[in-house]
Tab-separated table of C-alpha atoms in Angstrom:
chain	number	residue	atom	x	y	z
A	923	MET	CA	-107.867	52.482	-12.496
A	924	THR	CA	-104.403	51.632	-13.801
A	925	GLU	CA	-103.518	50.188	-17.199
A	926	VAL	CA	-102.655	46.902	-15.467
A	927	ASP	CA	-106.140	46.790	-13.930
A	928	ILE	CA	-107.687	47.328	-17.345
A	929	ALA	CA	-105.491	44.708	-19.004
A	930	THR	CA	-106.323	42.016	-16.480
A	931	LYS	CA	-110.065	42.607	-16.188
A	932	ALA	CA	-112.260	39.952	-17.754
A	933	PRO	CA	-114.513	41.414	-20.450
A	934	GLU	CA	-117.708	40.406	-18.760
A	935	SER	CA	-116.713	42.405	-15.683
A	936	ASP	CA	-116.143	45.401	-17.944
A	937	ALA	CA	-119.699	45.044	-19.203
A	938	GLN	CA	-121.230	44.491	-15.778
A	939	GLN	CA	-119.324	47.090	-13.757
A	940	ASP	CA	-121.826	49.208	-11.853
A	941	SER	CA	-121.976	52.943	-12.320
A	942	SER	CA	-124.485	55.310	-10.789
A	943	THR	CA	-123.910	57.909	-13.490
A	944	ASN	CA	-123.898	55.797	-16.636
A	945	GLU	CA	-124.206	52.215	-17.838
A	946	PRO	CA	-122.502	50.658	-20.879
A	947	THR	CA	-124.549	50.682	-24.029
A	948	ASP	CA	-125.260	47.547	-26.062
A	949	ALA	CA	-122.534	48.648	-28.475
A	950	SER	CA	-119.921	48.843	-25.756
A	951	GLN	CA	-120.951	45.449	-24.402
A	952	GLN	CA	-120.681	43.982	-27.882
A	953	MET	CA	-117.229	45.502	-28.156
A	954	GLY	CA	-116.189	43.356	-25.186
A	955	GLU	CA	-117.010	40.328	-27.333
A	956	HIS	CA	-115.239	41.682	-30.410
A	957	GLU	CA	-112.045	42.470	-28.493
A	958	HIS	CA	-111.257	38.808	-28.032
A	959	CYS	CA	-111.083	38.173	-31.762
A	960	VAL	CA	-108.461	40.889	-32.181
A	961	THR	CA	-106.687	41.459	-28.854
A	962	ASP	CA	-104.622	39.063	-26.724
A	963	ARG	CA	-105.019	38.562	-23.016
A	964	PRO	CA	-101.818	39.020	-20.966
A	965	THR	CA	-99.410	36.148	-21.644
A	966	PRO	CA	-99.024	33.806	-18.662
A	967	ALA	CA	-95.938	34.721	-16.648
A	968	GLY	CA	-92.767	32.911	-17.610
A	969	GLN	CA	-94.152	31.419	-20.817
A	970	GLY	CA	-92.829	31.930	-24.329
A	971	SER	CA	-93.048	30.269	-27.720
A	972	THR	CA	-90.590	27.700	-29.061
A	973	GLY	CA	-91.568	27.243	-32.714
A	974	GLU	CA	-90.720	29.254	-35.824
A	975	ILE	CA	-92.365	30.871	-38.821
A	976	ILE	CA	-91.630	29.239	-42.172
A	977	LYS	CA	-92.989	29.449	-45.720
A	978	LEU	CA	-95.210	26.706	-47.097
A	979	ASN	CA	-96.345	27.145	-50.684
A	980	GLY	CA	-95.877	30.917	-50.300
A	981	VAL	CA	-97.850	31.132	-47.041
A	982	ASP	CA	-96.334	32.147	-43.700
A	983	VAL	CA	-96.875	29.322	-41.220
A	984	TYR	CA	-95.897	29.011	-37.572
A	985	ILE	CA	-94.665	25.460	-37.051
A	986	SER	CA	-94.234	23.717	-33.727
A	987	LYS	CA	-92.815	20.211	-33.528
A	988	PRO	CA	-92.685	17.601	-30.773
A	989	THR	CA	-89.210	17.487	-29.268
A	990	ASP	CA	-88.530	13.993	-30.640
A	991	TYR	CA	-89.971	14.530	-34.133
A	992	PRO	CA	-89.258	12.976	-36.650
A	993	HIS	CA	-87.646	10.147	-34.674
A	994	THR	CA	-91.011	9.466	-33.050
A	995	PRO	CA	-94.070	9.490	-35.349
A	996	SER	CA	-96.427	12.452	-34.957
A	997	ARG	CA	-99.834	13.370	-36.313
A	998	LEU	CA	-100.346	16.597	-38.245
A	999	LEU	CA	-102.579	19.280	-36.739
A	1000	LEU	CA	-103.732	22.546	-38.299
A	1001	LEU	CA	-104.335	25.323	-35.787
A	1002	LEU	CA	-106.511	28.132	-37.134
A	1003	THR	CA	-106.400	31.374	-35.164
A	1004	GLY	CA	-108.606	34.325	-34.464
A	1005	GLY	CA	-107.714	37.828	-35.585
A	1006	THR	CA	-104.550	38.052	-33.475
A	1007	GLY	CA	-102.878	35.782	-36.036
A	1008	ILE	CA	-99.713	33.739	-36.093
A	1009	LYS	CA	-97.419	36.386	-34.573
A	1010	SER	CA	-99.409	36.408	-31.349
A	1011	THR	CA	-97.290	34.921	-28.562
A	1012	ASN	CA	-100.416	33.449	-26.992
A	1013	ASN	CA	-101.381	31.685	-30.217
A	1014	GLN	CA	-97.831	30.412	-30.619
A	1015	ILE	CA	-97.880	29.053	-27.061
A	1016	GLN	CA	-101.215	27.388	-27.839
A	1017	ALA	CA	-99.610	25.663	-30.824
A	1018	ASP	CA	-96.635	24.605	-28.690
A	1019	ILE	CA	-98.961	23.039	-26.116
A	1020	TYR	CA	-100.533	20.829	-28.765
A	1021	ALA	CA	-97.049	19.972	-30.052
A	1022	SER	CA	-96.067	18.843	-26.556
A	1023	GLU	CA	-98.858	16.267	-26.860
A	1024	GLY	CA	-97.295	14.713	-29.932
A	1025	PHE	CA	-98.776	16.745	-32.783
A	1026	LEU	CA	-96.805	18.397	-35.562
A	1027	VAL	CA	-98.632	21.741	-35.570
A	1028	LEU	CA	-99.002	24.052	-38.554
A	1029	MET	CA	-100.583	27.446	-37.788
A	1030	PRO	CA	-101.050	29.317	-41.089
A	1031	ASP	CA	-101.392	33.058	-41.558
A	1032	LEU	CA	-105.021	33.182	-42.650
A	1033	PHE	CA	-105.064	36.935	-43.155
A	1034	GLY	CA	-102.172	37.552	-45.535
A	1035	GLY	CA	-100.243	39.569	-42.978
A	1036	GLU	CA	-103.153	41.920	-42.375
A	1037	LYS	CA	-103.508	42.738	-38.691
A	1038	ALA	CA	-107.001	42.853	-37.305
A	1039	PRO	CA	-107.998	46.252	-35.895
A	1040	GLY	CA	-107.864	46.424	-32.134
A	1041	GLY	CA	-106.481	48.361	-29.238
A	1042	LYS	CA	-105.502	48.332	-25.610
A	1043	ASP	CA	-108.343	50.563	-24.441
A	1044	THR	CA	-111.408	48.871	-22.982
A	1045	TYR	CA	-114.585	50.715	-22.094
A	1046	PHE	CA	-115.183	51.309	-18.416
A	1047	ALA	CA	-117.122	53.885	-16.451
A	1048	ASP	CA	-116.963	54.798	-12.797
A	1049	ASN	CA	-117.859	57.697	-10.575
A	1050	SER	CA	-114.443	59.313	-11.055
A	1051	THR	CA	-114.935	59.610	-14.814
A	1052	SER	CA	-116.742	62.712	-16.044
A	1053	LEU	CA	-119.779	62.376	-18.270
A	1054	LEU	CA	-117.870	63.959	-21.174
A	1055	GLU	CA	-115.012	61.487	-20.764
A	1056	GLN	CA	-117.477	58.603	-20.679
A	1057	VAL	CA	-119.122	59.804	-23.883
A	1058	LYS	CA	-115.697	60.023	-25.547
A	1059	LEU	CA	-114.793	56.496	-24.400
A	1060	LYS	CA	-118.061	55.146	-25.760
A	1061	ALA	CA	-117.473	56.839	-29.100
A	1062	VAL	CA	-114.030	55.243	-29.359
A	1063	GLU	CA	-115.376	51.784	-28.562
A	1064	ILE	CA	-118.259	52.104	-31.039
A	1065	ALA	CA	-115.767	53.145	-33.732
A	1066	LYS	CA	-113.581	50.149	-32.896
A	1067	SER	CA	-116.579	47.850	-33.053
A	1068	PHE	CA	-117.446	49.177	-36.503
A	1069	MET	CA	-113.856	48.677	-37.710
A	1070	ILE	CA	-113.793	45.107	-36.431
A	1071	ASP	CA	-117.159	44.372	-38.053
A	1072	MET	CA	-115.749	45.657	-41.349
A	1073	TRP	CA	-112.628	43.528	-40.917
A	1074	LEU	CA	-114.663	40.412	-40.147
A	1075	ALA	CA	-116.759	41.072	-43.255
A	1076	ARG	CA	-113.583	40.907	-45.349
A	1077	ILE	CA	-112.528	37.568	-43.874
A	1078	THR	CA	-114.452	35.538	-46.428
A	1079	GLU	CA	-114.368	31.949	-47.582
A	1080	ALA	CA	-113.155	33.123	-50.994
A	1081	LYS	CA	-110.054	34.639	-49.368
A	1082	ILE	CA	-109.288	32.092	-46.655
A	1083	MET	CA	-109.967	28.716	-48.262
A	1084	PRO	CA	-107.349	29.084	-51.042
A	1085	ILE	CA	-104.754	29.877	-48.355
A	1086	LEU	CA	-105.700	26.756	-46.431
A	1087	HIS	CA	-105.640	24.648	-49.567
A	1088	LYS	CA	-102.122	25.856	-50.356
A	1089	VAL	CA	-100.931	24.896	-46.889
A	1090	ILE	CA	-102.653	21.502	-47.039
A	1091	GLU	CA	-101.160	20.844	-50.449
A	1092	ALA	CA	-97.657	21.690	-49.167
A	1093	ALA	CA	-98.200	19.618	-46.016
A	1094	HIS	CA	-98.934	16.548	-48.137
A	1095	GLU	CA	-95.516	17.015	-49.724
A	1096	GLU	CA	-93.413	18.196	-46.769
A	1097	TYR	CA	-94.996	16.254	-43.921
A	1098	ALA	CA	-96.458	13.216	-45.631
A	1099	ASP	CA	-95.135	11.029	-42.818
A	1100	ALA	CA	-97.234	12.831	-40.197
A	1101	ILE	CA	-100.370	12.757	-42.354
A	1102	LYS	CA	-99.862	9.066	-43.073
A	1103	TYR	CA	-99.275	8.280	-39.401
A	1104	GLY	CA	-102.487	10.042	-38.381
A	1105	GLU	CA	-104.374	8.690	-41.414
A	1106	GLY	CA	-105.314	12.267	-42.269
A	1107	ILE	CA	-105.070	15.842	-41.043
A	1108	TYR	CA	-106.538	17.085	-37.769
A	1109	ALA	CA	-107.645	20.659	-37.092
A	1110	VAL	CA	-108.469	22.943	-34.186
A	1111	GLY	CA	-109.774	26.465	-34.582
A	1112	TYR	CA	-110.471	29.466	-32.384
A	1113	CYS	CA	-112.784	32.442	-33.009
A	1114	VAL	CA	-112.568	33.262	-36.747
A	1115	GLY	CA	-110.524	30.111	-37.314
A	1116	GLY	CA	-113.271	27.997	-35.789
A	1117	ARG	CA	-115.556	28.515	-38.764
A	1118	TYR	CA	-112.885	27.225	-41.130
A	1119	VAL	CA	-112.618	23.964	-39.227
A	1120	LEU	CA	-116.271	23.481	-40.163
A	1121	LEU	CA	-115.584	24.297	-43.809
A	1122	LEU	CA	-112.623	21.907	-43.929
A	1123	ALA	CA	-114.902	19.203	-42.530
A	1124	LYS	CA	-117.388	19.496	-45.386
A	1125	GLY	CA	-117.733	16.478	-47.620
A	1126	SER	CA	-117.485	17.944	-51.109
A	1127	HIS	CA	-115.398	20.646	-52.722
A	1128	GLU	CA	-115.889	21.619	-56.332
A	1129	ALA	CA	-112.890	22.459	-58.495
A	1130	GLY	CA	-114.267	25.893	-59.263
A	1131	ASN	CA	-114.090	26.880	-55.617
A	1132	ASP	CA	-110.313	26.806	-55.543
A	1133	GLU	CA	-108.836	27.527	-58.937
A	1134	GLU	CA	-105.823	29.307	-57.477
A	1135	SER	CA	-104.387	26.319	-55.647
A	1136	GLY	CA	-105.687	23.752	-58.121
A	1137	MET	CA	-106.692	21.334	-55.360
A	1138	VAL	CA	-109.724	19.178	-56.033
A	1139	LYS	CA	-111.047	16.880	-53.322
A	1140	ALA	CA	-114.269	14.910	-53.083
A	1141	GLY	CA	-114.331	14.580	-49.334
A	1142	PRO	CA	-113.428	16.385	-46.104
A	1143	TYR	CA	-109.933	17.851	-45.877
A	1144	ILE	CA	-109.637	16.801	-42.235
A	1145	LYS	CA	-110.083	13.565	-40.355
A	1146	ALA	CA	-111.446	15.251	-37.226
A	1147	GLY	CA	-111.727	18.759	-35.834
A	1148	ALA	CA	-112.412	20.795	-32.725
A	1149	LEU	CA	-113.417	24.443	-32.496
A	1150	ALA	CA	-113.800	26.972	-29.726
A	1151	HIS	CA	-116.095	30.034	-29.645
A	1152	ALA	CA	-116.266	30.287	-33.429
A	1153	ALA	CA	-117.163	33.601	-35.091
A	1154	SER	CA	-119.211	34.401	-38.214
A	1155	VAL	CA	-120.711	30.898	-38.380
A	1156	THR	CA	-123.949	30.457	-40.346
A	1157	PRO	CA	-126.389	27.533	-40.322
A	1158	ASP	CA	-125.239	26.567	-43.834
A	1159	ASP	CA	-121.754	25.933	-42.440
A	1160	PHE	CA	-123.158	22.851	-40.678
A	1161	LYS	CA	-124.462	21.255	-43.864
A	1162	ASN	CA	-122.646	18.325	-45.491
A	1163	LEU	CA	-120.170	17.865	-42.657
A	1164	GLN	CA	-118.346	14.541	-42.818
A	1165	ALA	CA	-115.618	14.743	-40.166
A	1166	PRO	CA	-116.325	14.266	-36.451
A	1167	LEU	CA	-116.368	17.558	-34.553
A	1168	SER	CA	-116.103	18.849	-31.007
A	1169	LEU	CA	-117.509	22.304	-30.212
A	1170	VAL	CA	-116.548	24.521	-27.286
A	1171	CYS	CA	-119.265	27.171	-27.044
A	1172	VAL	CA	-119.895	30.202	-24.861
A	1173	GLU	CA	-123.355	30.709	-23.435
A	1174	ASN	CA	-125.038	33.843	-24.853
A	1175	ASP	CA	-122.158	34.467	-27.268
A	1176	ALA	CA	-122.971	37.428	-29.536
A	1177	LEU	CA	-120.501	36.152	-32.154
A	1178	PHE	CA	-121.918	32.588	-32.235
A	1179	THR	CA	-125.470	32.827	-30.996
A	1180	ASP	CA	-127.325	30.101	-29.147
A	1181	GLU	CA	-129.851	30.060	-32.006
A	1182	VAL	CA	-127.213	29.293	-34.654
A	1183	ARG	CA	-125.600	26.710	-32.387
A	1184	LYS	CA	-128.906	24.890	-31.827
A	1185	VAL	CA	-129.626	24.810	-35.565
A	1186	GLY	CA	-126.138	23.417	-36.104
A	1187	GLU	CA	-126.685	20.739	-33.475
A	1188	ASP	CA	-129.944	19.716	-35.140
A	1189	ILE	CA	-128.293	19.467	-38.548
A	1190	MET	CA	-125.375	17.386	-37.232
A	1191	THR	CA	-127.770	15.075	-35.397
A	1192	GLN	CA	-130.014	14.656	-38.450
A	1193	ASP	CA	-126.942	13.845	-40.561
A	1194	ASN	CA	-125.730	11.289	-38.006
A	1195	LEU	CA	-122.435	13.146	-37.686
A	1196	GLU	CA	-120.346	12.161	-34.705
A	1197	HIS	CA	-120.073	15.309	-32.612
A	1198	GLU	CA	-120.065	16.781	-29.145
A	1199	VAL	CA	-121.109	20.238	-27.961
A	1200	GLN	CA	-120.158	21.684	-24.588
A	1201	VAL	CA	-121.566	25.080	-23.577
A	1202	TYR	CA	-119.534	27.027	-21.022
A	1203	PRO	CA	-121.498	29.534	-18.911
A	1204	GLY	CA	-119.999	32.580	-17.253
A	1205	VAL	CA	-116.991	32.899	-19.553
A	1206	PRO	CA	-116.202	35.499	-22.256
A	1207	HIS	CA	-115.828	34.876	-25.952
A	1208	GLY	CA	-112.182	33.999	-26.545
A	1209	PHE	CA	-111.660	32.369	-23.148
A	1210	ALA	CA	-110.210	29.122	-24.558
A	1211	VAL	CA	-107.169	30.820	-26.111
A	1212	THR	CA	-104.033	30.903	-23.957
A	1213	GLY	CA	-104.080	34.041	-21.815
A	1214	GLN	CA	-104.334	35.228	-18.250
A	1215	TYR	CA	-107.573	36.096	-16.426
A	1216	GLN	CA	-107.956	37.224	-12.837
A	1217	GLU	CA	-111.008	35.021	-12.320
A	1218	SER	CA	-110.007	31.463	-11.413
A	1219	ALA	CA	-113.274	30.116	-12.838
A	1220	ILE	CA	-112.346	31.394	-16.304
A	1221	MET	CA	-108.838	29.937	-16.029
A	1222	ASP	CA	-110.332	26.590	-14.982
A	1223	ALA	CA	-112.720	26.690	-17.951
A	1224	GLN	CA	-109.789	27.466	-20.261
A	1225	VAL	CA	-108.027	24.297	-19.102
A	1226	THR	CA	-111.215	22.230	-19.429
A	1227	ALA	CA	-111.844	23.501	-22.967
A	1228	TYR	CA	-108.308	22.609	-24.023
A	1229	GLU	CA	-108.676	19.138	-22.514
A	1230	GLN	CA	-111.961	18.679	-24.381
A	1231	MET	CA	-110.423	19.645	-27.729
A	1232	LEU	CA	-107.217	17.681	-27.150
A	1233	ALA	CA	-109.082	14.523	-26.137
A	1234	TRP	CA	-111.252	14.741	-29.258
A	1235	VAL	CA	-108.411	14.979	-31.760
A	1236	LYS	CA	-106.397	12.347	-29.875
A	1237	ASP	CA	-109.315	9.914	-29.793
A	1238	HIS	CA	-110.057	10.241	-33.497
């Protein structure tokens, strides 16, 4: 198998590939899920980013503007990424796509320049691979999985929320026209960033939670939000939500389990929060982020997920 074959395989096919000598362990299957928080898919041919990275209140932010901004009013949209961050070409293209729909997009560096651990190697096993080589490959993938788990554990609310508050504070000064035009800030989030759309949608924020930025707000920071295949979400993240939300979810997602999702749906329903939840079967975690897959069904789902999220923020 060539490197190109490995790069273009969908992660679920990695996990399901048949081998008469050995089958992937649970750890290696889980690694297929983790990879999409930290590793980009191949960038679609002929596409590139058009925005730039600027500083807002000391935070690096990728900004993408509609071609006719500021002559034509635009709404402000925060785009919160997974572990590939703001220097990922795919994430930048994703921001540009929203900008082409009339949003002024700010994509902040949530991780302070720290790159999530990842790699190009993906576990596979076939009859041409010796048992020793397979054992070595498994060991590498298990080590990667451990490193990513450790990295995700460090991506905490205490670290990320002050960064977001700094960017929001600067946006109110630099792009007040866009916030006024949209009557608030909109947000979309992917993977790790998806959880922080939920936190920005919460209805109360105590001053002690954000002493560094000094922002105090008694309501949600966003007017509406959409999130795709979020990671590290807990049931408590669904409590006290006060902004309408759209969720793109993956069926049997190890990083956002069906159990947590169902609890979240119950909480949002009990709280009479306007929301929608769409569960996509047969797709890998991370599928909604710009990137190339060989399987046409995954590419179709990627388009549908984007249309779902775009329609939600446009309609609210």
